[in-house]
mmCIF file of C-alpha atoms and ligand atoms in Angstrom:
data_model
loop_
_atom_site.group_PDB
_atom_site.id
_atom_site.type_symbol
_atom_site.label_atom_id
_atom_site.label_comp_id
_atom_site.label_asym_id
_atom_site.label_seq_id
_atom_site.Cartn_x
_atom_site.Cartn_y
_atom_site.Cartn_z
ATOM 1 C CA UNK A 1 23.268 135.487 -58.614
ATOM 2 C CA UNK A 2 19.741 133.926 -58.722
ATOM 3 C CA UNK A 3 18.560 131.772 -56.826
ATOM 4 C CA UNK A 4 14.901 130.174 -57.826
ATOM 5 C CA UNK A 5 12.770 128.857 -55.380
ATOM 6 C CA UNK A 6 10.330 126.092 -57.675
ATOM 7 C CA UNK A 7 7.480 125.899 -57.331
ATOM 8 C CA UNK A 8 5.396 128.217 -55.857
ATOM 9 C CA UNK A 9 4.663 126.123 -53.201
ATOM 10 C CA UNK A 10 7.998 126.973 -52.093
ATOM 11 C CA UNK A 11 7.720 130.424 -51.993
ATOM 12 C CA UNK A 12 4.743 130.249 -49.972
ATOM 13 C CA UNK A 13 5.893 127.253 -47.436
ATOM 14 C CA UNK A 14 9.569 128.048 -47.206
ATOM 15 C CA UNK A 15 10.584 131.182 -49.318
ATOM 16 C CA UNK A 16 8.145 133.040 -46.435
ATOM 17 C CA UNK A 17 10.848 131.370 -44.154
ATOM 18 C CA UNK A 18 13.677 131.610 -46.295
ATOM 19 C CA UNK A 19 13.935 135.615 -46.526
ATOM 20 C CA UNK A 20 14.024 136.396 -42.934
ATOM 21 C CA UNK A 21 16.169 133.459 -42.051
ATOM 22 C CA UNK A 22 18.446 134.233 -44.784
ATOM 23 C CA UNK A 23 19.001 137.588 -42.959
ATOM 24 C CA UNK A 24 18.973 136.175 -39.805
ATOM 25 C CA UNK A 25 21.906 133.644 -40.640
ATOM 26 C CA UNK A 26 23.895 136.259 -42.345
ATOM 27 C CA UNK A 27 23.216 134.581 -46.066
ATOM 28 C CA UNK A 28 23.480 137.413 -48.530
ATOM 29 C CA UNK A 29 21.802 136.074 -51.523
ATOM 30 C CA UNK A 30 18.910 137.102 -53.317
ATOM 31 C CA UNK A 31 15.989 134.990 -53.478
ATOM 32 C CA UNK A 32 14.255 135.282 -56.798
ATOM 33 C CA UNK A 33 10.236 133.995 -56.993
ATOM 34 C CA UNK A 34 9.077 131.729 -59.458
ATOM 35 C CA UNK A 35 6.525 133.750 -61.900
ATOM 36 C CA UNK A 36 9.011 136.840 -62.189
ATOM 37 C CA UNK A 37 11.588 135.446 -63.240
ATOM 38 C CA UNK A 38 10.479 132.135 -65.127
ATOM 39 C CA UNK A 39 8.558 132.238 -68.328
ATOM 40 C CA UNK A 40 7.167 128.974 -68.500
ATOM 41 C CA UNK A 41 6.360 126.670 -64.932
ATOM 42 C CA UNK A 42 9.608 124.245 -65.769
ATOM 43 C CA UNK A 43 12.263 127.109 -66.892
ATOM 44 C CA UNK A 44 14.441 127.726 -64.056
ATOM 45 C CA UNK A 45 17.478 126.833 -66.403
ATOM 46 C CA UNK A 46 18.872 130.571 -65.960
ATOM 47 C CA UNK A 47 19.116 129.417 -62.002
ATOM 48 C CA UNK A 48 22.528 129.536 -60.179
ATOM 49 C CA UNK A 49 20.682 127.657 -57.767
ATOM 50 C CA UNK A 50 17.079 126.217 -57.665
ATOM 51 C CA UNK A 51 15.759 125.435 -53.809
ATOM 52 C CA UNK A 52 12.967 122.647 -54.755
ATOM 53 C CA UNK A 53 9.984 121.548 -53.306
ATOM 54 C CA UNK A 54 9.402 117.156 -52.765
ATOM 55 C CA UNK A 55 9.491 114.901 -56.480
ATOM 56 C CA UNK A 56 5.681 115.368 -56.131
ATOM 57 C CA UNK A 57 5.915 119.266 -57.648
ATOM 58 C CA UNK A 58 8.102 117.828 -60.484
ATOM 59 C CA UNK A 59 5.259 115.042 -61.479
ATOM 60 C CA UNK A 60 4.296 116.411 -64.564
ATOM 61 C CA UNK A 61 7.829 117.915 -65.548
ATOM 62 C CA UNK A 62 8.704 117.459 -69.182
ATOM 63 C CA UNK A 63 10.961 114.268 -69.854
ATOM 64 C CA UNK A 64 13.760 116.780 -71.135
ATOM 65 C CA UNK A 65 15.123 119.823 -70.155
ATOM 66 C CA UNK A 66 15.323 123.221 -71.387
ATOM 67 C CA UNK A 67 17.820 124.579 -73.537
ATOM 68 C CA UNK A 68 18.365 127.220 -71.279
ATOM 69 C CA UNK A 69 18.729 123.956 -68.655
ATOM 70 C CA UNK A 70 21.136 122.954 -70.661
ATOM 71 C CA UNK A 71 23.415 125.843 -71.547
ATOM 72 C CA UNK A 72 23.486 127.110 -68.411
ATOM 73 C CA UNK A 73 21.574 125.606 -65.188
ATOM 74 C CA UNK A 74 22.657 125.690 -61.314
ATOM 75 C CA UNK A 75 25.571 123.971 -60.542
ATOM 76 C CA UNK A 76 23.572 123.209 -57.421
ATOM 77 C CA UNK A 77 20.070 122.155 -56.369
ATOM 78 C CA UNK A 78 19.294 122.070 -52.515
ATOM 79 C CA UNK A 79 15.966 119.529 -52.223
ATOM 80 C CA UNK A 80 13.141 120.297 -49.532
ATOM 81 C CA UNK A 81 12.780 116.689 -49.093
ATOM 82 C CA UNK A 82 15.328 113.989 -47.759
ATOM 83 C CA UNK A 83 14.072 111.605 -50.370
ATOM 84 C CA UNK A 84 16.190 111.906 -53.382
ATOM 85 C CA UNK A 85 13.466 109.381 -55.545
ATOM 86 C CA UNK A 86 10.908 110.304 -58.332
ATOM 87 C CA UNK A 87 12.358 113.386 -59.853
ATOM 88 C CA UNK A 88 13.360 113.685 -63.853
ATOM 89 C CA UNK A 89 16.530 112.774 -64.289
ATOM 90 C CA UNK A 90 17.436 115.896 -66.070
ATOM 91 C CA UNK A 91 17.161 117.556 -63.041
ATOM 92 C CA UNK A 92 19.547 116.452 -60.803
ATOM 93 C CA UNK A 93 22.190 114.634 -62.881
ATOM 94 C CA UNK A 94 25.551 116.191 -63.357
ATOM 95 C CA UNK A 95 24.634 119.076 -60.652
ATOM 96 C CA UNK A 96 25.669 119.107 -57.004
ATOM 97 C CA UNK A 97 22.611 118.184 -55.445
ATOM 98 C CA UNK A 98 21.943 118.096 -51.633
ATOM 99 C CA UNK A 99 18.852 116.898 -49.748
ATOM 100 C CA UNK A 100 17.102 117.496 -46.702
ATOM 101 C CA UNK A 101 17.997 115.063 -44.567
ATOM 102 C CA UNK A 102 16.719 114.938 -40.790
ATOM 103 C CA UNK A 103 14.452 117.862 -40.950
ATOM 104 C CA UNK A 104 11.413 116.286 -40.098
ATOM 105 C CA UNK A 105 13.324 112.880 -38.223
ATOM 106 C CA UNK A 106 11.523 113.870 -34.754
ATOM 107 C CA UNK A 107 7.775 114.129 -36.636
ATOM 108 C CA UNK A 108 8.517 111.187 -37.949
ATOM 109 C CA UNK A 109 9.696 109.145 -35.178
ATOM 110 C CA UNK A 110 6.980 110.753 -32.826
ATOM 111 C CA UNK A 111 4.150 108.730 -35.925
ATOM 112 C CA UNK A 112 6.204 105.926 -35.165
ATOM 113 C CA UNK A 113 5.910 105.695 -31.662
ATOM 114 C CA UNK A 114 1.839 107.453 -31.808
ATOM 115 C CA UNK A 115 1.437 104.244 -34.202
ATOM 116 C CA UNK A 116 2.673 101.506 -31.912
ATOM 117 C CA UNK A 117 1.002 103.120 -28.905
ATOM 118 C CA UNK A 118 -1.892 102.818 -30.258
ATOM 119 C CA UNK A 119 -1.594 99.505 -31.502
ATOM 120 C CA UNK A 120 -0.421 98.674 -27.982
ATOM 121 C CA UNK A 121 -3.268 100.784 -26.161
ATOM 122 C CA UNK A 122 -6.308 100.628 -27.992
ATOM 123 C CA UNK A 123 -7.525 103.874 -27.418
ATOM 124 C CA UNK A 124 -9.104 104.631 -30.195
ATOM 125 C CA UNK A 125 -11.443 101.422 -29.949
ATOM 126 C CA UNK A 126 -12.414 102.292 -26.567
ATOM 127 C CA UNK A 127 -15.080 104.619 -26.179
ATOM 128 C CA UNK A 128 -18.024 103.001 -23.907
ATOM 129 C CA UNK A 129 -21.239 105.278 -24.509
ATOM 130 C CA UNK A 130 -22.723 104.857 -21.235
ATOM 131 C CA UNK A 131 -22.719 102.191 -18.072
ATOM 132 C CA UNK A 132 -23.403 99.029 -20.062
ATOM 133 C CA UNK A 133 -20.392 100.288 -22.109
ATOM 134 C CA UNK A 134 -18.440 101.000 -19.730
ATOM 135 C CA UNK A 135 -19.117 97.664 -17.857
ATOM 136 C CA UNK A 136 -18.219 95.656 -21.617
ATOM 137 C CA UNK A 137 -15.117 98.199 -22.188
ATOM 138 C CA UNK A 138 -13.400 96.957 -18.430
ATOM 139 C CA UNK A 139 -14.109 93.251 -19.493
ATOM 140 C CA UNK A 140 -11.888 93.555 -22.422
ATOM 141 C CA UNK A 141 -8.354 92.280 -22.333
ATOM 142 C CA UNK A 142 -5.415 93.993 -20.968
ATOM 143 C CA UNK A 143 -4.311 96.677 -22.491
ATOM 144 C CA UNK A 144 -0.763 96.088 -24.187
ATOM 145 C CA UNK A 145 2.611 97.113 -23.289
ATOM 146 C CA UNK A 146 6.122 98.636 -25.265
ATOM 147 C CA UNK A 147 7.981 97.485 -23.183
ATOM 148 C CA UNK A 148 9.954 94.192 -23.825
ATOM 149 C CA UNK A 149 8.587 94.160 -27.364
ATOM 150 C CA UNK A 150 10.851 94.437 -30.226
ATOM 151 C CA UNK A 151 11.141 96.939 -32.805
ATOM 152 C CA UNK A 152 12.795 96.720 -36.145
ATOM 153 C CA UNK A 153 14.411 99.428 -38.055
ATOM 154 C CA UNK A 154 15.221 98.580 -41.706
ATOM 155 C CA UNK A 155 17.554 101.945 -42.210
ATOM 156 C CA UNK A 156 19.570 103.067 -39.378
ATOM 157 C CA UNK A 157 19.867 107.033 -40.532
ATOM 158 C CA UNK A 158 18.311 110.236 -39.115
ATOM 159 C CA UNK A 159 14.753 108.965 -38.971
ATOM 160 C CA UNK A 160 15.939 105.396 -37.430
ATOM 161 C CA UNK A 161 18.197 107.039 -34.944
ATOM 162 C CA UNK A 162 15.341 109.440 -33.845
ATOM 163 C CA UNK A 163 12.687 106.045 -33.681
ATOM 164 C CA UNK A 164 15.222 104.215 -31.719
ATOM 165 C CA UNK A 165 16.111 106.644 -29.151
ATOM 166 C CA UNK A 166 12.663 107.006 -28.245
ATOM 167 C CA UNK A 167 11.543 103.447 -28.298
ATOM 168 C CA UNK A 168 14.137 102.756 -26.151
ATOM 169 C CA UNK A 169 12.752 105.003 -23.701
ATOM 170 C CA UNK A 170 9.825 102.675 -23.895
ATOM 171 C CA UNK A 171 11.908 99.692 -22.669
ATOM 172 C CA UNK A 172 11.571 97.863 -26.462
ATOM 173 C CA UNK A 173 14.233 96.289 -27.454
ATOM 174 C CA UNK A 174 15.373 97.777 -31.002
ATOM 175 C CA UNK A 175 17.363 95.494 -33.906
ATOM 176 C CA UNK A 176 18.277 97.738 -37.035
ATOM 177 C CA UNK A 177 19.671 96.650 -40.193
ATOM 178 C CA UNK A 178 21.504 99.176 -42.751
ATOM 179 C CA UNK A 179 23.630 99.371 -45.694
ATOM 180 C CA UNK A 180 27.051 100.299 -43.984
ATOM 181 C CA UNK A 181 29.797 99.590 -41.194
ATOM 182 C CA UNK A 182 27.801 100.424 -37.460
ATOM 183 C CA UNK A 183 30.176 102.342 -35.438
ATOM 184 C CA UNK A 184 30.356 102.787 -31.775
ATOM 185 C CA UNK A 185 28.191 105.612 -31.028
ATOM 186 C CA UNK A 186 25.089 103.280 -31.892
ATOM 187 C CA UNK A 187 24.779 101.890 -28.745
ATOM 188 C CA UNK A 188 20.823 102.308 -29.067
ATOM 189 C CA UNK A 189 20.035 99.309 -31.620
ATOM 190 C CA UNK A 190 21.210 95.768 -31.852
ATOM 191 C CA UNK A 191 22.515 95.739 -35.528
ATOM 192 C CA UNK A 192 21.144 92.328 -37.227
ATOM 193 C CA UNK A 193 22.707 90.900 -40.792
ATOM 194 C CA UNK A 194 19.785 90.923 -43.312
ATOM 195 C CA UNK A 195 16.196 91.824 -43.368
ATOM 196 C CA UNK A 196 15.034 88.497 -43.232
ATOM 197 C CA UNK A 197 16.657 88.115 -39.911
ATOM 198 C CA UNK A 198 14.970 91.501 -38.801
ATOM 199 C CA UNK A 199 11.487 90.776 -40.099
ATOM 200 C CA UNK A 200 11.830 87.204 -38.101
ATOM 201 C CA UNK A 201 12.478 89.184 -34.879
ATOM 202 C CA UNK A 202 10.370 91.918 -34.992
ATOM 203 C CA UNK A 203 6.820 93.001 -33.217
ATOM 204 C CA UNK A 204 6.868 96.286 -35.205
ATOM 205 C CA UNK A 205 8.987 96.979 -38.357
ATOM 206 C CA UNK A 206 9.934 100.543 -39.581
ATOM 207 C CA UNK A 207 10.651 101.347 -42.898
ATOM 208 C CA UNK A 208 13.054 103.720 -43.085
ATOM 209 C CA UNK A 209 15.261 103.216 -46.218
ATOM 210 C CA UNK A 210 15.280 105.567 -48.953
ATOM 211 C CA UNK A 211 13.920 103.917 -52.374
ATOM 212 C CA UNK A 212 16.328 102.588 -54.498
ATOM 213 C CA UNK A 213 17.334 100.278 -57.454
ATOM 214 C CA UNK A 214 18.640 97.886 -53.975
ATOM 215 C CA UNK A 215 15.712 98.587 -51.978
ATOM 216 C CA UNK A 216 12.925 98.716 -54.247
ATOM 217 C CA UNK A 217 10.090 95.482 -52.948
ATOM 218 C CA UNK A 218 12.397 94.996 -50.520
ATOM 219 C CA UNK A 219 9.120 93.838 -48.572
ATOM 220 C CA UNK A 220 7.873 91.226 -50.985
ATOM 221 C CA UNK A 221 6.129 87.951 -50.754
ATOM 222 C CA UNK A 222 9.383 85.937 -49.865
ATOM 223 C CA UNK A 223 10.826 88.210 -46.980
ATOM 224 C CA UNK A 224 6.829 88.838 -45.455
ATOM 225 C CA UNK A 225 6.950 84.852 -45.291
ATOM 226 C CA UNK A 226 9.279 85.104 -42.486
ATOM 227 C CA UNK A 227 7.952 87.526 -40.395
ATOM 228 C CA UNK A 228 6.884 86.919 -37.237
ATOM 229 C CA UNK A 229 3.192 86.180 -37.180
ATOM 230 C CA UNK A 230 1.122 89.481 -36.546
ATOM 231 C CA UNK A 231 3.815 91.593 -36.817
ATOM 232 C CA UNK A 232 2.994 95.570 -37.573
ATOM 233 C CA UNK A 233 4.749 97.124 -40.482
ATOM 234 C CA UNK A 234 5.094 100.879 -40.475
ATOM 235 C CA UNK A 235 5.871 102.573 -43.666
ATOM 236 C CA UNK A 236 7.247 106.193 -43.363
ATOM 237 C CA UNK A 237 9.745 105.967 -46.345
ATOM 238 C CA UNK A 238 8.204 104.984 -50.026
ATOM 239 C CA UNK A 239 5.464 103.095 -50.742
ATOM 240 C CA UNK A 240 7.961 101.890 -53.758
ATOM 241 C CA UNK A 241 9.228 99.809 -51.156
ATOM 242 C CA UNK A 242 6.637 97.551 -50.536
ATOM 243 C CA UNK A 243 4.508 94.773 -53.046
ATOM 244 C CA UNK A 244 1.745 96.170 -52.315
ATOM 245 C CA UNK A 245 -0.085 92.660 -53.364
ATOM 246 C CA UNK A 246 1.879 90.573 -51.495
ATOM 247 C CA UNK A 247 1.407 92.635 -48.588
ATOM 248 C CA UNK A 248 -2.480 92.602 -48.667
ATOM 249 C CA UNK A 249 -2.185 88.406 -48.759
ATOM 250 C CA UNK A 250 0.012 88.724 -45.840
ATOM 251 C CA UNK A 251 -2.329 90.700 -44.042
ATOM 252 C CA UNK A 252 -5.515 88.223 -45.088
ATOM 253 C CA UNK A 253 -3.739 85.230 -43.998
ATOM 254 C CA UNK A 254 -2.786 87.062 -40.835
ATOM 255 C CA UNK A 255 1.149 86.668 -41.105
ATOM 256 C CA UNK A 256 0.932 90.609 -40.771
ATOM 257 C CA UNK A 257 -1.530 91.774 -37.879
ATOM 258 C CA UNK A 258 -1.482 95.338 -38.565
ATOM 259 C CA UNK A 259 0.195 97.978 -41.396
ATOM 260 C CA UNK A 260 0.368 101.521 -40.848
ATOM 261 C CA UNK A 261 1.214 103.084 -44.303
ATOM 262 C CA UNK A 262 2.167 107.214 -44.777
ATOM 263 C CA UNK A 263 3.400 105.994 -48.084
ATOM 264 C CA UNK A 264 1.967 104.317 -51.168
ATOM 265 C CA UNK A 265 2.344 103.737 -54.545
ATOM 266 C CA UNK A 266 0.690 105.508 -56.408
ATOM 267 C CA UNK A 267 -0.225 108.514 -54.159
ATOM 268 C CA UNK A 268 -3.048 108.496 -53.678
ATOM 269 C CA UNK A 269 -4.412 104.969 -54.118
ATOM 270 C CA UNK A 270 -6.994 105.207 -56.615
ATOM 271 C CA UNK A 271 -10.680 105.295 -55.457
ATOM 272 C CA UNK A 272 -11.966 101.634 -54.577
ATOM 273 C CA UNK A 273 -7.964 100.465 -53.444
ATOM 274 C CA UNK A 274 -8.486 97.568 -50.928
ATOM 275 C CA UNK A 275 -6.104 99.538 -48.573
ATOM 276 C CA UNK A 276 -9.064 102.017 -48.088
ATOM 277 C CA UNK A 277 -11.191 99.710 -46.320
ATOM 278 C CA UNK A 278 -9.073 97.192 -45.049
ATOM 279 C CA UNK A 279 -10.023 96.608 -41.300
ATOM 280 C CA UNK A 280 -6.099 95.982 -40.697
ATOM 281 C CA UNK A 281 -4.429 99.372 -42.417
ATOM 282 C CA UNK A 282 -3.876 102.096 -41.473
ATOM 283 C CA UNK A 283 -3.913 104.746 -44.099
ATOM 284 C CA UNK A 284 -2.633 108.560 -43.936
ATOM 285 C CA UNK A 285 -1.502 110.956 -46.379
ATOM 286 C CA UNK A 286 2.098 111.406 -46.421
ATOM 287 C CA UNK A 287 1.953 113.479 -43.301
ATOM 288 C CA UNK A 288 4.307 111.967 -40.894
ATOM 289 C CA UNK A 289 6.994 114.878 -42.000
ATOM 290 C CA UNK A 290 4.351 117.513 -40.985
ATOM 291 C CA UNK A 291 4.841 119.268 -37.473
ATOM 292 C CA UNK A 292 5.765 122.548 -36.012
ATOM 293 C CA UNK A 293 9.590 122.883 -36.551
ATOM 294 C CA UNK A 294 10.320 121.255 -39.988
ATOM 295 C CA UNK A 295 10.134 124.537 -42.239
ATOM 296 C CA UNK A 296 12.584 126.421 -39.643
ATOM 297 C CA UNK A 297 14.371 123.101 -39.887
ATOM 298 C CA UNK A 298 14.667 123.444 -43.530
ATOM 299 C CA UNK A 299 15.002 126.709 -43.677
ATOM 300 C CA UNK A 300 18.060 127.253 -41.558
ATOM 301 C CA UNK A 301 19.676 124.636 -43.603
ATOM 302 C CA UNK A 302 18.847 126.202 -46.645
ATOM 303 C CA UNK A 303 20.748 129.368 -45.414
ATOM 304 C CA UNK A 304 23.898 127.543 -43.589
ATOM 305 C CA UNK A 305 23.949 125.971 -47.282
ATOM 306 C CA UNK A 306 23.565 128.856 -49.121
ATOM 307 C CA UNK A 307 26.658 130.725 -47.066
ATOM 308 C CA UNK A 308 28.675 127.221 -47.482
ATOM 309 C CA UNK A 309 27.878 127.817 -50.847
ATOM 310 C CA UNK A 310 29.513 131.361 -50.891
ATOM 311 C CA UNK A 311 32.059 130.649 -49.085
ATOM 312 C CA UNK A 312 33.802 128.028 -50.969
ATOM 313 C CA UNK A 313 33.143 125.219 -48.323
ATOM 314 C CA UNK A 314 31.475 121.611 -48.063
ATOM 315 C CA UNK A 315 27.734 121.742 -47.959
ATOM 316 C CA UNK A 316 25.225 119.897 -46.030
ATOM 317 C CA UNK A 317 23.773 116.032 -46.765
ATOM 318 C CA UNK A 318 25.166 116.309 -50.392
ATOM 319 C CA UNK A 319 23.500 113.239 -52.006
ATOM 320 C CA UNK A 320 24.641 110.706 -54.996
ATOM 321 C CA UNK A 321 21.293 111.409 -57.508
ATOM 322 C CA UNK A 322 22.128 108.486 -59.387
ATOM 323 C CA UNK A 323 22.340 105.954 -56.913
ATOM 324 C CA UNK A 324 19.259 107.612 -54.924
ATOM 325 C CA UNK A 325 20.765 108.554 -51.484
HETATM 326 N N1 LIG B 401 6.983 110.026 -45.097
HETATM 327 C C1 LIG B 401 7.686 111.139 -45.141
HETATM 328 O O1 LIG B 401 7.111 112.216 -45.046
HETATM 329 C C2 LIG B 401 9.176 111.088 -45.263
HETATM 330 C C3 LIG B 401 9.824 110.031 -45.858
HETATM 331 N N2 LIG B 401 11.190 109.997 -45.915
HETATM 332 C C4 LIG B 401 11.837 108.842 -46.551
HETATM 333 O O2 LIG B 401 12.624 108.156 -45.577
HETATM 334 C C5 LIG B 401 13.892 107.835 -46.134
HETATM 335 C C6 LIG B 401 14.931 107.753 -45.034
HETATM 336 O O3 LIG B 401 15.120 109.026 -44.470
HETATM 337 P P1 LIG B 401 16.376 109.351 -43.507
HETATM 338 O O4 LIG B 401 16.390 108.464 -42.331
HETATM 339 O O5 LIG B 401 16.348 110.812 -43.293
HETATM 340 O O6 LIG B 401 17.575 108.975 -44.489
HETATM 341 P P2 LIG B 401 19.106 108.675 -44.120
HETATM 342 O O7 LIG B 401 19.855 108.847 -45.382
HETATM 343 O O8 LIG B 401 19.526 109.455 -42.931
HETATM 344 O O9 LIG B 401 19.073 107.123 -43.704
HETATM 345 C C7 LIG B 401 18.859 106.093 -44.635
HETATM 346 C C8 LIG B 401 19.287 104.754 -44.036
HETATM 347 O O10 LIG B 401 19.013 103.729 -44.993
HETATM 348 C C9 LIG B 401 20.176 102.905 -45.117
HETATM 349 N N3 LIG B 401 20.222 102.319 -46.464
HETATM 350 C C10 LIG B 401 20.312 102.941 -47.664
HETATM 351 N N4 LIG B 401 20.334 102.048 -48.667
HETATM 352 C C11 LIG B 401 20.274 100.817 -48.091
HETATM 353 C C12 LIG B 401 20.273 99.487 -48.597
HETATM 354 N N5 LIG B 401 20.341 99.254 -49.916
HETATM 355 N N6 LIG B 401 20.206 98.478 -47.713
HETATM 356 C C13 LIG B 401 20.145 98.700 -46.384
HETATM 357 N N7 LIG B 401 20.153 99.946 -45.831
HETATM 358 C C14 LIG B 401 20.213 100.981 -46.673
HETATM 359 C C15 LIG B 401 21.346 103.827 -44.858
HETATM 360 O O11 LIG B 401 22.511 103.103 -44.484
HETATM 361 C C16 LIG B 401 20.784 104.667 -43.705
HETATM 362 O O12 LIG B 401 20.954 103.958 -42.503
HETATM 363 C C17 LIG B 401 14.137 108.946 -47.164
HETATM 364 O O13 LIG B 401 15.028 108.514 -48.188
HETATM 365 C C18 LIG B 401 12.749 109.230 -47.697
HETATM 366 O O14 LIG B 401 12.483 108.404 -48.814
HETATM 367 C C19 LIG B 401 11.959 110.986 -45.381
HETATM 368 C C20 LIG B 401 11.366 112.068 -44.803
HETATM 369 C C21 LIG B 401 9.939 112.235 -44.754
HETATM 370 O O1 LIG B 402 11.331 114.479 -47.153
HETATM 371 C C1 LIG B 402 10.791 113.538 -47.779
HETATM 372 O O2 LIG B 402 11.444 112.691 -48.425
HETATM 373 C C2 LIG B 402 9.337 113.428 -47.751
HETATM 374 O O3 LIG B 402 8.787 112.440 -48.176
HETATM 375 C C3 LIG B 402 8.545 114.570 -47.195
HETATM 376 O O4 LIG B 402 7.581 114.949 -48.114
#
């Protein structure tokens, strides 16, 4: 069987993980790297099954497939990513396909909260330079507090769960809204009926919907109009969800007081973006995934997947590639 592990940046981040974790959890598979077996950089149609790195590796991909691709191809492609967008089509339709869901929700929700904290405590601003400075810096206003402010989840999955649980530890009150019946184990959140009554209630809003045909400017001109004045929006899912436009005259006219954006569109911003220099955005580079535990993470799902995928049985966080989650 081969399994292909595209593109190299998956050998090198995971497949250095994969091959003693595949051992470790008793996989017995052989993991086959990129250059050896593929003779051009978007071949892997001989593949049983490809392990691939985020949409980004795919950017330039060809708009079709390979005949090989065709003939043959994995019945099965396990994503690094939980995002299912911005892939070629050719690549995940009519295959089982399963993400990576969760792996980096802790990372993610620890941005979240780092992002609000700061908002809250201002300690980045503060640095007095010497007595007169430190005499201005203790005139300043209080500093701000979590607790009692509200927090709004748009997407109630692994990364909202993992937000919720620890702004509630915070004392904020947390309202989600999500596709889907709630059920009684979320006993963390408030569930609310539409976005618009979210945005309307919220301090800080979370982004944390997948990007879909539904969700796509979900945050547009019309639902920022009834957000509660100075609210901060946090973006840790796609910038695809966002108008980018009207979101830069919300923050102008000062119906949004603060954005903290992981994700754009396009990514980067090209040089000279207003979102560079804005005084009220807060920019970083798709990072919020990053932290100590997410290639293990990923990697021990790879290999529970790969011996569910032996062994005849349901695998992990299989994902619908055509309607995007
Ligand atoms: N910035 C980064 O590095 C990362 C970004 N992400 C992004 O965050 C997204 C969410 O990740 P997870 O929480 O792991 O996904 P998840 O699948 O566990 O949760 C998604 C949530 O969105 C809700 N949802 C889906 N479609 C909806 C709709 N049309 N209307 C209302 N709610 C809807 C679902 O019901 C669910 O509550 C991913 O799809 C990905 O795009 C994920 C990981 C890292
Ligand atoms: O997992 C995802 O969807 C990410 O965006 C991480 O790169």
């Amino acid at each position: 069987m081969v399994v292909i592990a595209r593109p190299p940046v998956v050998i090198n981040q995971i497949g250095s993980f994969l091959t003693p974790s595949l051992a470790e959890f008793g996989a017995r598979i052989e993991v086959v790297a990129g250059e050896r077996e593929c003779t051009a950089p978007w071949d892997v149609g001989h593949a049983d099954i490809l392990l691939t790195a985020p949409a980004s590796a795919w950017r330039n991909a060809p708009l079709h497939p390979t005949q090989a691709w065709q003939r043959h191809g994995p019945r099965w492609v396990q994503l690094a990513s939980a995002g299912v967008d911005g892939f070629p089509q050719w690549l995940l339709r009519g295959r089982t396909v399963t993400c990576g869901r969760g792996d980096a929700a802790i990372p993610i929700a620890e941005y979240v909260l780092a992002a609000i904290l700061l908002r809250a405590k201002r300690l980045d601003a503060i640095a007095p330079d010497g007595p007169d400075g430190w005499l201005q810096a203790k005139a300043l206003p209080p500093l701000g507090s979590l607790a009692g402010q509200t927090l709004g989840l748009a997407g109630y999955g692994a990364i909202g769960r993992a937000v919720a649980a620890r702004a509630r530890a915070f004392g904020m009150r947390v309202l989600a809204w999500r596709r889907g019946p709630w059920d009684h184990a979320d006993t963390d959140v408030q569930p609310v009926i539409s976005p618009e009554a979210l945005i309307a209630q919220s301090d800080h809003l979370v982004l944390a919907l997948p990007l879909t045909a539904q969700t796509a400017f979900c945050v547009n001109a019309a639902l920022l109009a009834r957000a509660r004045t100075g609210i901060h929006l946090i973006n840790v899912a796609r910038g695809g969800l966002v108008d980018q436009d009207a979101l830069l005259a919300a923050l102008d006219r000062g119906q949004v007081g603060f954005a903290t954006l992981d994700v754009t569109t396009p990514e980067p911003l090209p040089r000279g973006h207003p979102f560079y220099s804005h005084p009220a955005i807060r920019l970083t580079p798709h990072l919020s995934w990053t932290g100590p535990a997410v290639g293990r993470n990923l990697a021990r799902r790879i290999a529970e997947n790969l011996n569910r995928f032996l062994g005849d049985r349901p695998l992990l966080d299989v994902v619908d590639a055509d309607r995007g989650y």
